[in-house]
mmCIF file of C-alpha atoms and ligand atoms in Angstrom:
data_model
loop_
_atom_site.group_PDB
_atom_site.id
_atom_site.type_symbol
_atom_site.label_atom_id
_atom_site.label_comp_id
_atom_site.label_asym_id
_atom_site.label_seq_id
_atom_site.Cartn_x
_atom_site.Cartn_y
_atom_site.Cartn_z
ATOM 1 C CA UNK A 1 65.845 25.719 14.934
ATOM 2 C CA UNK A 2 63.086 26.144 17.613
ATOM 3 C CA UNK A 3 61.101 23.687 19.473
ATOM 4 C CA UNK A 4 57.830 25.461 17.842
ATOM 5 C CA UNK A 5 59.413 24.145 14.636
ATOM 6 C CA UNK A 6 58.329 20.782 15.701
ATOM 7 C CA UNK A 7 55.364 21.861 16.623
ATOM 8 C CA UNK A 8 52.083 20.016 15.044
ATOM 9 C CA UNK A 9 50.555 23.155 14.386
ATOM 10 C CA UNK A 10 46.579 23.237 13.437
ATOM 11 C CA UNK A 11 44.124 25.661 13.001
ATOM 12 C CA UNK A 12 41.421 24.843 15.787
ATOM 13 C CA UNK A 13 37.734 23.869 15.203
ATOM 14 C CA UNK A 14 35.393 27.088 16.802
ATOM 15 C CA UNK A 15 32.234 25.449 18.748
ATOM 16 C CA UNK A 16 29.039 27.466 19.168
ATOM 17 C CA UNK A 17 28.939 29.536 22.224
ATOM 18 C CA UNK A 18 27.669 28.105 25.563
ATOM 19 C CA UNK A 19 26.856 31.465 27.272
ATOM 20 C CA UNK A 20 27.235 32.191 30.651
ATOM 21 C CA UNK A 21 24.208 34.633 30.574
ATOM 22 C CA UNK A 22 20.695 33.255 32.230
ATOM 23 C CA UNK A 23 17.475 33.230 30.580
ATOM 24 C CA UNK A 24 18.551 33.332 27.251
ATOM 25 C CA UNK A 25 16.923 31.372 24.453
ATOM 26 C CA UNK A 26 19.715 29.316 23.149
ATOM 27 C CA UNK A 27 19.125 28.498 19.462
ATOM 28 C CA UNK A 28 22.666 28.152 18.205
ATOM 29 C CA UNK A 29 24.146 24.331 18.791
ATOM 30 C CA UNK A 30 21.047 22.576 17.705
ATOM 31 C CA UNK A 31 20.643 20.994 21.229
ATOM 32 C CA UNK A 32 16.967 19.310 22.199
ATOM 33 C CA UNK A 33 14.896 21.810 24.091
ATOM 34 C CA UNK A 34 13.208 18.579 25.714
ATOM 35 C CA UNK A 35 14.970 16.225 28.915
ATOM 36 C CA UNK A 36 16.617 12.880 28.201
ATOM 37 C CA UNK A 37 14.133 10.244 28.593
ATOM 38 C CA UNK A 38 12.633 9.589 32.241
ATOM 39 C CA UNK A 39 14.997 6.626 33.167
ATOM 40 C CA UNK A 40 17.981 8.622 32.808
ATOM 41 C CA UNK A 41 17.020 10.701 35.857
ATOM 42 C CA UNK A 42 16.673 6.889 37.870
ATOM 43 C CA UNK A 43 19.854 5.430 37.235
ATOM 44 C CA UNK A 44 21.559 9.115 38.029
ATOM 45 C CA UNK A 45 19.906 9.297 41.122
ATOM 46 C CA UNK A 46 21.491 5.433 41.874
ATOM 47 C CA UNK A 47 25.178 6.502 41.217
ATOM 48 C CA UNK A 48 27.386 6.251 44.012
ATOM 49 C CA UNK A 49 30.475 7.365 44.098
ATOM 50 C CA UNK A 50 31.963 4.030 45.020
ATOM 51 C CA UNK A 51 30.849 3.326 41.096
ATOM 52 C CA UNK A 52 33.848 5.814 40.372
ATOM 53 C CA UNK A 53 36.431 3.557 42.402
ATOM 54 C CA UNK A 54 37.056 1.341 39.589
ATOM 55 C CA UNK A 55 38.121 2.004 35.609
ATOM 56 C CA UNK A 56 35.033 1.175 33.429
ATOM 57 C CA UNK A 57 33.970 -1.518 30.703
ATOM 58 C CA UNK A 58 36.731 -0.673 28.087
ATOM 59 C CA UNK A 59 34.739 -2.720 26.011
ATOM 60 C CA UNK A 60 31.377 -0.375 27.017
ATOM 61 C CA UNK A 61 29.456 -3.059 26.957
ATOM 62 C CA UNK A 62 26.184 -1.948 28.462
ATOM 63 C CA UNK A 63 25.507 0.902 25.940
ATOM 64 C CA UNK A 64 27.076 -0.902 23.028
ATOM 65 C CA UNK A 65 24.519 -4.070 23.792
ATOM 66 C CA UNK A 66 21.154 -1.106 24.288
ATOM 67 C CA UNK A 67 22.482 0.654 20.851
ATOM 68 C CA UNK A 68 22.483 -2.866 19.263
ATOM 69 C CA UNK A 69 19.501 -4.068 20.430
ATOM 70 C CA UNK A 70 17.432 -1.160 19.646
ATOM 71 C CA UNK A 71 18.690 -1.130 16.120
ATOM 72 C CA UNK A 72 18.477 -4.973 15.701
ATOM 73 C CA UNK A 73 22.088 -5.361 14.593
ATOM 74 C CA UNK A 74 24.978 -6.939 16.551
ATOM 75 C CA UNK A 75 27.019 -6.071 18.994
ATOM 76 C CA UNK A 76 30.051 -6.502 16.322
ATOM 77 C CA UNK A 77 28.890 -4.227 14.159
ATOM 78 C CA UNK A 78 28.633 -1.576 16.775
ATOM 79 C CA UNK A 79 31.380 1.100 18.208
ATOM 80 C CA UNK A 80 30.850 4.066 20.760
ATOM 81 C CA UNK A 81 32.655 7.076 21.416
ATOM 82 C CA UNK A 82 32.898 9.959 23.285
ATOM 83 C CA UNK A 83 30.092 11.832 20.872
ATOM 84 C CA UNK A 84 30.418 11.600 17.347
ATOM 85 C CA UNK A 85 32.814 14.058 17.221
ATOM 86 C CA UNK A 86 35.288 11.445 18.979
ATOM 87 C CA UNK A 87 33.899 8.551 16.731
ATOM 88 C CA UNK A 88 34.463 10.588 13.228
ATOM 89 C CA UNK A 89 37.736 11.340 14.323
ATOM 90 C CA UNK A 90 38.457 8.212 15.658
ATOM 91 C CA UNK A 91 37.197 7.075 11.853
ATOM 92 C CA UNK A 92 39.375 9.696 10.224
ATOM 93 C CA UNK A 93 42.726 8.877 11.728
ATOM 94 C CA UNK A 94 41.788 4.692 10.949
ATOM 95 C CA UNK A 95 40.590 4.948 7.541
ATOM 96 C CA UNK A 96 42.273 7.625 5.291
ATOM 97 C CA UNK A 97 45.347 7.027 4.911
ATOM 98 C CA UNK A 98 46.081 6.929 1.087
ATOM 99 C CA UNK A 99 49.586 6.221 0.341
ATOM 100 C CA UNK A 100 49.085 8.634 -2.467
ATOM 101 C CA UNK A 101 48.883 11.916 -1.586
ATOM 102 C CA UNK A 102 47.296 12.468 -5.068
ATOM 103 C CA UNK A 103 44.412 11.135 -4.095
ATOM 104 C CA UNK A 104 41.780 13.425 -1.678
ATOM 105 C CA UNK A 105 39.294 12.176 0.855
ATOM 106 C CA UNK A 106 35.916 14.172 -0.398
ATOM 107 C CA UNK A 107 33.575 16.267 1.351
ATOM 108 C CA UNK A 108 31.216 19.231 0.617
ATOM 109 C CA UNK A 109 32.739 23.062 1.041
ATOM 110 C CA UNK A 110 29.782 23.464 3.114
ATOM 111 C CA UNK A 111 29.187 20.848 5.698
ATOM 112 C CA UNK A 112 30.245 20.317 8.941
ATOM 113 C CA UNK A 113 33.449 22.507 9.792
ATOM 114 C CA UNK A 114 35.221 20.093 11.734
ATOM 115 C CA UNK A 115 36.063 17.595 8.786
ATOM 116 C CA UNK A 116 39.164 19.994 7.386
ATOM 117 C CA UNK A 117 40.233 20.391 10.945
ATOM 118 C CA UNK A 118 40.457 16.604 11.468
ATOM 119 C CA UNK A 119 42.338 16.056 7.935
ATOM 120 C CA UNK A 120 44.441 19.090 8.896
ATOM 121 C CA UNK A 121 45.391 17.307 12.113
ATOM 122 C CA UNK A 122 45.923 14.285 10.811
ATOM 123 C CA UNK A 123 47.633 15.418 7.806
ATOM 124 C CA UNK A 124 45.500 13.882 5.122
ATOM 125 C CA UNK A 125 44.625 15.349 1.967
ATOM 126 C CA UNK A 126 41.023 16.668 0.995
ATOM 127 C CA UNK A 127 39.217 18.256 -1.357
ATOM 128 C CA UNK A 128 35.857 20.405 -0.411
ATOM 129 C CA UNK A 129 33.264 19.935 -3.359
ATOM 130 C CA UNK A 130 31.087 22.472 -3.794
ATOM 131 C CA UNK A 131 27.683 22.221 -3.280
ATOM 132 C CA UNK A 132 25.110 23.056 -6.326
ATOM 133 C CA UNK A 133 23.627 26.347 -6.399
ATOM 134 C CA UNK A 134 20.503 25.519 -4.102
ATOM 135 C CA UNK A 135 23.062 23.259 -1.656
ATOM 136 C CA UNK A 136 22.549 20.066 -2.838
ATOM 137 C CA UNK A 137 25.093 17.534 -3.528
ATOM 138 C CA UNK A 138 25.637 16.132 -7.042
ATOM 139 C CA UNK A 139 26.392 12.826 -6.263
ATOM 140 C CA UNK A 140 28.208 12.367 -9.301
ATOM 141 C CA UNK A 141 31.157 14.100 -8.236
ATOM 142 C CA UNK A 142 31.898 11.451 -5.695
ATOM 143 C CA UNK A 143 32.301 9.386 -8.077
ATOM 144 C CA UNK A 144 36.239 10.265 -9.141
ATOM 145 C CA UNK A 145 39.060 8.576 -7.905
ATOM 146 C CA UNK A 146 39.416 9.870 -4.127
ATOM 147 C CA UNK A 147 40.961 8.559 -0.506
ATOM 148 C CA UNK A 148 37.518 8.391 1.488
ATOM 149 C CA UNK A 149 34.612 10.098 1.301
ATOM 150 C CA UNK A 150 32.655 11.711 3.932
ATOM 151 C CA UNK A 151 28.820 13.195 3.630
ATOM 152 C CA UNK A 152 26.745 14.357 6.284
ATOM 153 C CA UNK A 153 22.989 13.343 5.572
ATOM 154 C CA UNK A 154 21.313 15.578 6.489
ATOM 155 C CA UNK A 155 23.512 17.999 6.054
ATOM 156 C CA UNK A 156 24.908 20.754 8.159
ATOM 157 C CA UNK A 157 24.353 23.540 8.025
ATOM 158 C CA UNK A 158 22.395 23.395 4.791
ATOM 159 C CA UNK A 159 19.570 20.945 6.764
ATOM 160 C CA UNK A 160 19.135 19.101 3.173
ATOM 161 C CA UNK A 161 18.663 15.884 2.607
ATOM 162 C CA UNK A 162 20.064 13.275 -0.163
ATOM 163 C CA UNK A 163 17.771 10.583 -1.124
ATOM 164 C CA UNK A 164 19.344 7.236 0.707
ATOM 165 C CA UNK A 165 19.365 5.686 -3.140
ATOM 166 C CA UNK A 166 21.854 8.536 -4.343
ATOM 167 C CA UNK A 167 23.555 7.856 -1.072
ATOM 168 C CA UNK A 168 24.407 4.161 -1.594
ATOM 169 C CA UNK A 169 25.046 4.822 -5.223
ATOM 170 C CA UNK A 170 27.807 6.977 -3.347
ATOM 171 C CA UNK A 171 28.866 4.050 -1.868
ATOM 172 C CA UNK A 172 28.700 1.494 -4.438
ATOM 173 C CA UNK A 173 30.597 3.616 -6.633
ATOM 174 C CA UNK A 174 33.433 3.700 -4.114
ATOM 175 C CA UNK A 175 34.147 -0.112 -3.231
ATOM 176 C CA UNK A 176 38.042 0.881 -2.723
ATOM 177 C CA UNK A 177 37.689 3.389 0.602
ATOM 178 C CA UNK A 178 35.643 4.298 3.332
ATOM 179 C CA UNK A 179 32.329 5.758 3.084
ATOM 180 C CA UNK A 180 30.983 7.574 6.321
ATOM 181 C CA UNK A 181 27.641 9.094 6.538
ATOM 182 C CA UNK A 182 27.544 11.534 9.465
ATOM 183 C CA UNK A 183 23.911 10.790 10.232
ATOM 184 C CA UNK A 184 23.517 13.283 13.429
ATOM 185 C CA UNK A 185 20.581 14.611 12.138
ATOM 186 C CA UNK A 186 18.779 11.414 10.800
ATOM 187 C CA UNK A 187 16.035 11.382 13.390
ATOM 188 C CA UNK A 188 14.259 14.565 12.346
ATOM 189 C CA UNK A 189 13.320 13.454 8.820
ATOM 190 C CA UNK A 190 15.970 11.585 7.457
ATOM 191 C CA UNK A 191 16.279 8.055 6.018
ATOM 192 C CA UNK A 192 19.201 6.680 7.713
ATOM 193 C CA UNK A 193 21.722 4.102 5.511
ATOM 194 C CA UNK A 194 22.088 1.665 8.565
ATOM 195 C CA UNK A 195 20.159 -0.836 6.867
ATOM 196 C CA UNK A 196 23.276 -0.751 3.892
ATOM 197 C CA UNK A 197 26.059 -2.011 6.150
ATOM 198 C CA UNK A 198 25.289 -5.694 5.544
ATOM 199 C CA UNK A 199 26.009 -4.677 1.569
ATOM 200 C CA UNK A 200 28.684 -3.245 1.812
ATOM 201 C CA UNK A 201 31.719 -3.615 4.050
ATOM 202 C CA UNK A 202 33.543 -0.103 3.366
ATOM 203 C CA UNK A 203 30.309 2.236 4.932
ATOM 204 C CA UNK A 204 30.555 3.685 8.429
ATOM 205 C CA UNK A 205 27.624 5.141 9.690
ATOM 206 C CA UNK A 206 27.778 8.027 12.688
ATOM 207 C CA UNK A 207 25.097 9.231 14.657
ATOM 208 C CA UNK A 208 24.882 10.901 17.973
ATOM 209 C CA UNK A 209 23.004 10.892 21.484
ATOM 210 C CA UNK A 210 23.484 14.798 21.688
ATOM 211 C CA UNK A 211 20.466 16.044 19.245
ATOM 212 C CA UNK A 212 17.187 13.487 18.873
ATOM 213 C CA UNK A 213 18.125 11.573 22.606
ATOM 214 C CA UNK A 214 19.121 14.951 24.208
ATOM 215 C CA UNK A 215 21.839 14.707 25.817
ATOM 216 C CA UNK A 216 24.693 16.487 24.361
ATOM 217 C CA UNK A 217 26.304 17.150 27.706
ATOM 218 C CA UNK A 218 27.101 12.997 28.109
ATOM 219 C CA UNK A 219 29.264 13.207 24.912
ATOM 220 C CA UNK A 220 27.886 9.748 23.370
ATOM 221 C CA UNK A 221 28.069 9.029 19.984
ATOM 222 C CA UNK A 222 27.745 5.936 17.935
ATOM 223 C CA UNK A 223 28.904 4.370 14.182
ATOM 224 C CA UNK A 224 27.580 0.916 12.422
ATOM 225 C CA UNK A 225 29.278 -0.912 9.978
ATOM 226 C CA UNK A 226 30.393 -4.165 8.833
ATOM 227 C CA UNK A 227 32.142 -6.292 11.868
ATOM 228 C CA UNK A 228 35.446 -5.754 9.704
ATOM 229 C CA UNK A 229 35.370 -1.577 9.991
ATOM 230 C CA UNK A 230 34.446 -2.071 13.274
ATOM 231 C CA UNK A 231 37.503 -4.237 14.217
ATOM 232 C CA UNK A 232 39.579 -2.072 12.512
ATOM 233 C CA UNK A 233 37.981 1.316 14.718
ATOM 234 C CA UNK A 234 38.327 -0.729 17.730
ATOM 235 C CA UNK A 235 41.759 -1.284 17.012
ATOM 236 C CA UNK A 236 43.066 2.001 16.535
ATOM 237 C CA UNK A 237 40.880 3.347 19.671
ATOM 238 C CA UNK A 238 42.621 0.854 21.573
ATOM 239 C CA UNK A 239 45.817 2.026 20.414
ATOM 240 C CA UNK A 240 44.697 5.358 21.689
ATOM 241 C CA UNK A 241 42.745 4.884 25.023
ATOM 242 C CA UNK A 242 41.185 2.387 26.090
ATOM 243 C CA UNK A 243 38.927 4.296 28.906
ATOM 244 C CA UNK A 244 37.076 7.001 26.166
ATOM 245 C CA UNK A 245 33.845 6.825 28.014
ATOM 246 C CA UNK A 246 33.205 6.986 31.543
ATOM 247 C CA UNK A 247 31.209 4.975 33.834
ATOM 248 C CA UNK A 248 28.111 7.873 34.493
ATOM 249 C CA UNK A 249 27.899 8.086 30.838
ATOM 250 C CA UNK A 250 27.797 4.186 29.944
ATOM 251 C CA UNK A 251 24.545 3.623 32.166
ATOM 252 C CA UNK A 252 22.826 6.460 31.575
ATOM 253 C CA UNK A 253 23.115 6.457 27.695
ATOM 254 C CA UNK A 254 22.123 2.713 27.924
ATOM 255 C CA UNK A 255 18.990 3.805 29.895
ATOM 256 C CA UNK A 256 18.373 6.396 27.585
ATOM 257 C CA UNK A 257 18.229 4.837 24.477
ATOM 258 C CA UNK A 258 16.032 2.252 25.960
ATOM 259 C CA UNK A 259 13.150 4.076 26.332
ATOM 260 C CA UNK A 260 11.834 4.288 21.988
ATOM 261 C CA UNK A 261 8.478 5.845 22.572
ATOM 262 C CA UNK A 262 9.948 8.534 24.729
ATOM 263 C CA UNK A 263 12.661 9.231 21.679
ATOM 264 C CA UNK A 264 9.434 9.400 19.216
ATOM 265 C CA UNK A 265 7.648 11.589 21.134
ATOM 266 C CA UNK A 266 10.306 14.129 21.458
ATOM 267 C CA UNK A 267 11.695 13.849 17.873
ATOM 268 C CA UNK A 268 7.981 14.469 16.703
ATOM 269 C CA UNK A 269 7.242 17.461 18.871
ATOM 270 C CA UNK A 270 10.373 18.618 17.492
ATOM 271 C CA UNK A 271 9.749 18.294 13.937
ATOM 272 C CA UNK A 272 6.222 19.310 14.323
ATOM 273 C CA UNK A 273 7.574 22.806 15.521
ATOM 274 C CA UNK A 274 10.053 23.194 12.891
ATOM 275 C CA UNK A 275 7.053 22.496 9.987
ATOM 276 C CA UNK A 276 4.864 25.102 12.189
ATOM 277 C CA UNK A 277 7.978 27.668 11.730
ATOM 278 C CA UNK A 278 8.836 27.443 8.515
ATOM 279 C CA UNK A 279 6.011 29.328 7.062
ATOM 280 C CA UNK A 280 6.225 32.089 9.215
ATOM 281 C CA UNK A 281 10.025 32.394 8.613
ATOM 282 C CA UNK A 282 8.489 32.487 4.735
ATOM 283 C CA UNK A 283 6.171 35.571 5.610
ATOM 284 C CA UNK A 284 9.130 37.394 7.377
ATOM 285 C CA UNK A 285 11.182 37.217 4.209
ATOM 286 C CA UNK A 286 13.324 34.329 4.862
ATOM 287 C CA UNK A 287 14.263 31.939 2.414
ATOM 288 C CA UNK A 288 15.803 27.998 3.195
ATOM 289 C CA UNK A 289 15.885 24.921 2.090
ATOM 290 C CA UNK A 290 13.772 21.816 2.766
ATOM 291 C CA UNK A 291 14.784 21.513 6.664
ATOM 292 C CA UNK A 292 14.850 17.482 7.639
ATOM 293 C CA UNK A 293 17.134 18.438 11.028
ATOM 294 C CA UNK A 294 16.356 20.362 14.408
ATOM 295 C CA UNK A 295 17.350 23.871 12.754
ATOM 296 C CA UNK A 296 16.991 25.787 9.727
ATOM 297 C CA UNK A 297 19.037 27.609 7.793
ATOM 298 C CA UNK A 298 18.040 30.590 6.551
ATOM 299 C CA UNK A 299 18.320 34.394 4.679
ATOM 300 C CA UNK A 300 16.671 37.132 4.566
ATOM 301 C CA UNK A 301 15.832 38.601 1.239
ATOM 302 C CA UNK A 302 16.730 42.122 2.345
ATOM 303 C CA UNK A 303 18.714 42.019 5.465
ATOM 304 C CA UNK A 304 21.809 40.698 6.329
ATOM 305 C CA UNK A 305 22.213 37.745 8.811
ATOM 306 C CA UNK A 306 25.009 39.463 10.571
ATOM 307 C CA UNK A 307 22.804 42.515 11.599
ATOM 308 C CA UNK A 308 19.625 40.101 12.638
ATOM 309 C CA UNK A 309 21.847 37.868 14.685
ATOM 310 C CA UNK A 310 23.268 40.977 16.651
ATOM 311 C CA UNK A 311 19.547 42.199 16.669
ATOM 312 C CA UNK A 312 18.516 38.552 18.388
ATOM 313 C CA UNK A 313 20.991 39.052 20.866
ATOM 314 C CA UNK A 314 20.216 41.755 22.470
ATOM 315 C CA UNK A 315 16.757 40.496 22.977
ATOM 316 C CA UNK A 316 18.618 37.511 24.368
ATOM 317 C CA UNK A 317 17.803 35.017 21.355
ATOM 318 C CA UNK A 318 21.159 33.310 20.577
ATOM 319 C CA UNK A 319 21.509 31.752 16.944
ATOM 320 C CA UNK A 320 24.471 30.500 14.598
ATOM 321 C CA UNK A 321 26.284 32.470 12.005
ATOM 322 C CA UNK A 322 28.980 31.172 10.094
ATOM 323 C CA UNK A 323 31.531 33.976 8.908
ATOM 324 C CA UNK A 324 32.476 30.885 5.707
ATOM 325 C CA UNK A 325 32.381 31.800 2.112
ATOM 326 C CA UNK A 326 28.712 30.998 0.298
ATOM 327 C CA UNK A 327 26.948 30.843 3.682
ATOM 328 C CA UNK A 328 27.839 34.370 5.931
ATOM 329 C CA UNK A 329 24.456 36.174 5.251
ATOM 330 C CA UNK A 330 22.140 32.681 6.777
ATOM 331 C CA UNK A 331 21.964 32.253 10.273
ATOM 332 C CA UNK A 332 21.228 28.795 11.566
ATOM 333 C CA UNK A 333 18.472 28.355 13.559
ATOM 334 C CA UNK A 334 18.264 25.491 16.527
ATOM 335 C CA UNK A 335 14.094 24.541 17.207
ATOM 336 C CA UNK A 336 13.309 25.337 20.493
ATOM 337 C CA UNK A 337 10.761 24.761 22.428
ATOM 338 C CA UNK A 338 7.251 25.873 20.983
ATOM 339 C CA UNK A 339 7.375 28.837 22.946
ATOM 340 C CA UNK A 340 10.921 29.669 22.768
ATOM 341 C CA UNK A 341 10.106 29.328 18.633
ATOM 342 C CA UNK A 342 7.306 32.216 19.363
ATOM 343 C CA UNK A 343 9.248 34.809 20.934
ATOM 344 C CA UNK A 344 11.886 34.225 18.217
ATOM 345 C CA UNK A 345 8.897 35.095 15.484
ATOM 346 C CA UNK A 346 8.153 38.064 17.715
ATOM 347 C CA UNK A 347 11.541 39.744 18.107
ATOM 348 C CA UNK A 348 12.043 39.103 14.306
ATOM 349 C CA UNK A 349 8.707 40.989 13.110
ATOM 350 C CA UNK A 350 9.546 43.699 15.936
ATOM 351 C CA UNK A 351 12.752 44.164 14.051
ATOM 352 C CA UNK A 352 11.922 43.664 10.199
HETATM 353 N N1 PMP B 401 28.209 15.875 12.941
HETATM 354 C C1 PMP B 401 27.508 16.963 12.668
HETATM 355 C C2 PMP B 401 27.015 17.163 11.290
HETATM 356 C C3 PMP B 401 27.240 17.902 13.680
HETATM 357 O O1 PMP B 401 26.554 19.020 13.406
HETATM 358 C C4 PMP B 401 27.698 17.678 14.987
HETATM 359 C C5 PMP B 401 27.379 18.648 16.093
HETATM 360 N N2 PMP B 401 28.255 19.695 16.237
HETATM 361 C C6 PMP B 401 28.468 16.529 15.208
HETATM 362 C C7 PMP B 401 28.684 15.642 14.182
HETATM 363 C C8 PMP B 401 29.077 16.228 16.538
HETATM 364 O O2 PMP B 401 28.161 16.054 17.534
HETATM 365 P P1 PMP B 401 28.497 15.272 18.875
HETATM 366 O O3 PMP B 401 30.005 15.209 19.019
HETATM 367 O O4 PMP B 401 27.861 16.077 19.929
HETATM 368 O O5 PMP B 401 27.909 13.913 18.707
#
């Protein structure tokens, strides 16, 4: 007997690379190539460190009350964490937890690669349902008996999108567990299911400040639901820590989610460079799906993603690869800036 036997052992979740290298084009962790929005930069600059002195709102009630208010629901049916990667987890660890270990929370084998790391963690059954041929989801196999279900919508790293009907049929076919719809993507051409959480009490919906509101380095991330989920999530956080966000990041993500036409300008520039790309990606030889996210997901009909992503980074253009069955030749590509998008159509012609 060792101490390591008691060890809660788990295999960890591997984040993109943040280099260390300057002037690189950084197209790998689908962050916004644009600022946050202009009144971010005010309250920062009004920050003392006598702010610091004391613990903050455990309730986070600045950012919870500009998250409600721009998305017209109440405060109740709003929670906040320490980016959505805190709030799904948070979410995992409250809601599935099946008494019978026959029954499996659901998710796609290719979607976000932190789900089986959280139900490894927390020790909860799952099963990973493939994906159709052209990675779609079949709704209908969400429909079995199962311990929670969990779809991201858009989809990562696919970038495809499920029609918000065949999303709340999801739902409505599951009236004995938890629902969440990892909506991180929603703002680049998704339809989110916020407007579902007054019909149904079991759906948690997840989004993010870190892609559409850029500012991934705050670590703020959001879910609705029903005041009854919410209760429940605010529970088990406080059971957990009470301080998750900090003071900085309660005022600035309150004035940057204030600012809507700022957030529509940015999310359109964004989307109109990733409908600009996609055809020349088509005349290169790379095939994807419908993209409704900041990145797309693509392969090349002759080469192999491994040898274009070393080929990117030695002209210092960094983009995802995930070494995962069904998905190791695509690489996923973040959209940059319009220029930053150009070189990347340059370097790829030089070397196909
Ligand atoms: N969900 C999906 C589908 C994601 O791709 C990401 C980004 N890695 C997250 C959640 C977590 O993002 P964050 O913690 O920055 O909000």
């Amino acid at each position: 007997m060792s101490w390591e036997d008691n060890v809660r052992k788990v295999v960890p979740y591997t984040p993109g690379e943040q280099p260390k290298i300057k002037n690189i084009i950084k197209l790998n962790t689908n962050e916004n190539p644009y600022p946050p929005a202009p009144e971010v930069e005010e309250v920062l600059k009004n920050l003392t460190v006598d702010d610091f002195r004391k613990y903050p709102d455990p309730t986070c009630d600045e950012l919870v009350t500009a998250v409600a208010d721009f998305y017209k629901v109440d405060k109740e049916n709003v929670f906040v964490g320490v980016g959505s990667d805190d709030v799904l987890a948070m979410a995992f660890l409250t809601f599935f937890n099946s008494k019978d270990p026959e029954k499996k929370v659901l998710f796609p084998d290719i979607t976000y690669s932190f789900y089986d790391v959280w139900a490894d963690l927390f020790r909860i059954p799952f099963e990973q349902v493939s994906l159709k041929e052209d990675f779609t989801i079949n709704p209908e196999d969400y429909y079995k008996e199962n311990a929670g279900v969990v779809i991201a919508n858009p989809n990562a790293p696919t970038g495809v999108l499920l029609p918000l009907e065949q999303i709340e049929e999801i739902v409505k076919r599951n009236p004995d567990v938890v629902v969440i719809v990892d909506e991180a993507y929603v703002d680049f051409g998704g339809e989110s299911a916020l407007p579902l959480i007054d019909k149904y009490e079991n759906l948690l919906v997840v989004q993010t400040f870190s892609k559409s509101r850029s500012m991934a380095g705050m670590r703020i991330g959001y879910a609705f639901g029903s005041k009854k989920i919410i209760k429940y999530l605010l529970d088990a956080k406080f059971s957990f820590n009470s301080y998750t966000m900090n003071m900085p990041t309660l005022s600035l993500g309150a004035a940057a989610i204030r600012d809507r036409a700022y957030f529509e300008e940015c999310r359109e520039k964004v989307i109109a460079t990733r409908e600009r790309i996609k055809p020349l990606l088509s005349e290169l030889g790379f095939t994807f799906g419908d993209s409704k996210t900041n990145f797309i997901f693509a392969k090349h009909e002759k080469m192999h993603g491994k040898d274009i992503f070393a080929y990117l980074r030695q002209n210092g253009i960094i983009v995802r690869r995930f070494d995962l069955p069904r998905i190791d030749e695509y690489l996923r590509i973040s959209i940059g800036t319009d220029e930053e998008m150009d070189r990347l159509i340059s370097v790829l012609k030089e070397f196909l």
